[in-house]
Short mmCIF file of C-alpha atoms in Angstrom, two decimals:
data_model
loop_
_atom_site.label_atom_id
_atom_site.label_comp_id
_atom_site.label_asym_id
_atom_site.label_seq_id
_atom_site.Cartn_x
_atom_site.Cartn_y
_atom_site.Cartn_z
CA UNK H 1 -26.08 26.39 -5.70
CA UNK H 2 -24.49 23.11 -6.14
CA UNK H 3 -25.51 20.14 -4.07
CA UNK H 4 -22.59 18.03 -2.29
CA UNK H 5 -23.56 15.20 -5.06
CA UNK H 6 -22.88 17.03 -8.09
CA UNK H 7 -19.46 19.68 -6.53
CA UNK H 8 -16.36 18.19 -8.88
CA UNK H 9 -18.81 17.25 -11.77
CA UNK H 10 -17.51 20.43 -14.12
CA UNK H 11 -15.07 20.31 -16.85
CA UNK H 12 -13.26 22.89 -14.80
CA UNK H 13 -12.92 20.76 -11.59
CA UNK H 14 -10.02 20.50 -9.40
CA UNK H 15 -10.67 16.29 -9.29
CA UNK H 16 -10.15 15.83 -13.16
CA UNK H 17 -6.49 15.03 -12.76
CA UNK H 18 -7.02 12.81 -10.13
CA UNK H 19 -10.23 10.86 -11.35
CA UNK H 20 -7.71 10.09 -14.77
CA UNK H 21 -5.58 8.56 -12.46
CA UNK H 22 -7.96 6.36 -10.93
CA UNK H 23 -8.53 5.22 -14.27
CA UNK H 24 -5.00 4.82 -15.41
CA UNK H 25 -5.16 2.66 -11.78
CA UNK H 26 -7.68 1.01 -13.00
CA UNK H 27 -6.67 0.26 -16.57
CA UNK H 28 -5.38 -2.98 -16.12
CA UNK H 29 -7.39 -6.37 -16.57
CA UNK H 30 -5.58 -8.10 -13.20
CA UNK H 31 -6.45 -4.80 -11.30
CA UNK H 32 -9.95 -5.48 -12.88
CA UNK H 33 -9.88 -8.61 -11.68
CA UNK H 34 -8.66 -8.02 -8.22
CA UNK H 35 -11.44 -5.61 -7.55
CA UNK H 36 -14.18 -8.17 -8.68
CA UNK H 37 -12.46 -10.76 -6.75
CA UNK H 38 -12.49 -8.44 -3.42
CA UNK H 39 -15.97 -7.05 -3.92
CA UNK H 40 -17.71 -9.54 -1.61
CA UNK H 41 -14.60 -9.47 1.06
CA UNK H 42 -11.28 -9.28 2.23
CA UNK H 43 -8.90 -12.01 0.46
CA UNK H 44 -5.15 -13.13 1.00
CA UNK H 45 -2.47 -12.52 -1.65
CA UNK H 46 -2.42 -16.40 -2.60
CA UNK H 47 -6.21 -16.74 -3.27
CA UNK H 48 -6.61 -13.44 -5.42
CA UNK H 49 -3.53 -14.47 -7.16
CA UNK H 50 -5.55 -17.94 -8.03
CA UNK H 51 -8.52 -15.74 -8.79
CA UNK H 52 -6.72 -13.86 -11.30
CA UNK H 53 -4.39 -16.33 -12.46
CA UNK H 54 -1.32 -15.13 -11.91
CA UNK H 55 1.16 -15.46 -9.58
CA UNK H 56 1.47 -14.07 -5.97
CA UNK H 57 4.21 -12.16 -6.69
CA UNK H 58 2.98 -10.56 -9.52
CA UNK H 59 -0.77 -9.68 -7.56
CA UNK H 60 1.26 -8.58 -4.51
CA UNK H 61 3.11 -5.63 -7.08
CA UNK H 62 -0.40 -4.76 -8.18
CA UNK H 63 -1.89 -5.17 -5.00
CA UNK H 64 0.96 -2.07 -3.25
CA UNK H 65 0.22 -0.42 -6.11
CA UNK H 66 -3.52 -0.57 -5.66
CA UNK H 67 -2.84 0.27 -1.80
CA UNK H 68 -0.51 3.76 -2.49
CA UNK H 69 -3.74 4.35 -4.28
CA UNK H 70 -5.96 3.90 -1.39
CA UNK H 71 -8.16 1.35 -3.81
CA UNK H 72 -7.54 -1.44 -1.27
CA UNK H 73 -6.52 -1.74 2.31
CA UNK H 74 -4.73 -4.67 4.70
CA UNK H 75 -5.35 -6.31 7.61
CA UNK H 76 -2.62 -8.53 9.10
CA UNK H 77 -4.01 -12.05 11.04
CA UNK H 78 -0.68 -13.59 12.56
CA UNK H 79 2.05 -14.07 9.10
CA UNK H 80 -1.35 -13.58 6.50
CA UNK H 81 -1.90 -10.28 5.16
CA UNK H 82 -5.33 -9.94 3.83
CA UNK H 83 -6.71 -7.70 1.44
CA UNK H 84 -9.98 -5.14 1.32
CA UNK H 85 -11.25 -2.88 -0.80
CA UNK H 86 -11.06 0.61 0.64
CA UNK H 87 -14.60 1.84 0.01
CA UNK H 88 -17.09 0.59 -2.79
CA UNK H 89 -16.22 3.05 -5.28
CA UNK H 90 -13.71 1.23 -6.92
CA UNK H 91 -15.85 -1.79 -7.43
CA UNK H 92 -18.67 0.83 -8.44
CA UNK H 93 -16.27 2.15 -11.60
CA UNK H 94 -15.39 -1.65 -12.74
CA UNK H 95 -19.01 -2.29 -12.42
CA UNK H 96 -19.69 0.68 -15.01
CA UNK H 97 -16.99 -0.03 -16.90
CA UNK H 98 -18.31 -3.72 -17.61
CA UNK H 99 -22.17 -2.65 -17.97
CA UNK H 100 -20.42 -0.24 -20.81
CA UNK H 101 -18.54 -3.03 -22.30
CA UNK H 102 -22.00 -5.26 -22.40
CA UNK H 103 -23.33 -2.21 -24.07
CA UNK H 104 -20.92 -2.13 -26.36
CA UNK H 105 -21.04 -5.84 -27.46
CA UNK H 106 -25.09 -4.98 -27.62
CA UNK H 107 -25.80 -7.10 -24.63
CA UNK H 108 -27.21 -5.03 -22.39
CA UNK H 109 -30.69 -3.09 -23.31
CA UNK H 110 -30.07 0.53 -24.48
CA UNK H 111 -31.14 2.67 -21.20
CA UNK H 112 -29.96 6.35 -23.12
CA UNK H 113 -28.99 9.14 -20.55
CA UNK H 114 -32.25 9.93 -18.55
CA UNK H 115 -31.19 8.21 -15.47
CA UNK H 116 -28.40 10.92 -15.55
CA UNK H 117 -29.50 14.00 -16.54
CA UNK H 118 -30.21 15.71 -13.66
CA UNK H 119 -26.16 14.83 -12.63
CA UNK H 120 -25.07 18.59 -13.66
CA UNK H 121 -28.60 20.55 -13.56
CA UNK H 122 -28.79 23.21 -11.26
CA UNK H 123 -31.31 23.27 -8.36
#
């Protein structure tokens, strides 16, 4: 019997179609960077938009876009509208995602699959 841990980790799971767009969320380097930015707090639209170097217009579209997603959250102080992320699993995925990328330049030390292979055995 499946633990709670591994239920949704089969080809045949109802979550592929959503996980794929999580990614296609997350496919975007000022999304990446937005989710870095936030992982230590909650951040108004000016300073993330200095963080990633755009402007805040342009981090406010990503950041609704990001929030119909339920990737980040608000909290309004007076006329400031600060920004969260929603839980850490967002940060968690951009976190992989760069670790992979270091692996792929050959920065990071090769680790293989061990650390993972008890992800789909059955109990």
């Amino acid at each position: 019997m499946p633990d709670s841990q591994t239920v949704g980790l089969t080809p045949d799971s109802q979550y592929v179609e959503l996980a794929v767009e999580v990614f296609a969320m997350l496919a975007d380097a000022t999304r990446v960077r937005l989710i870095l930015a936030l992982r230590d707090g909650e951040l108004p639209v000016n300073a993330l938009a200095e963080i990633a170097g755009k402007t805040p217009a342009a981090v406010s579209q990503h950041l609704a876009k990001m929030r119909l997603a339920r990737l980040v959250a608000t909290r309004q102080e007076g006329t400031k509208v600060f920004y969260h992320l929603q839980n850490g699993h967002a940060w968690q995925l951009v976190a992989d995602a760069i670790h992979q990328a270091e692996h792929t330049l050959g920065i990071a030390p090769n680790h293989g699959m061990a650390a993972h292979a008890s992800w789909g055995a059955a109990e």
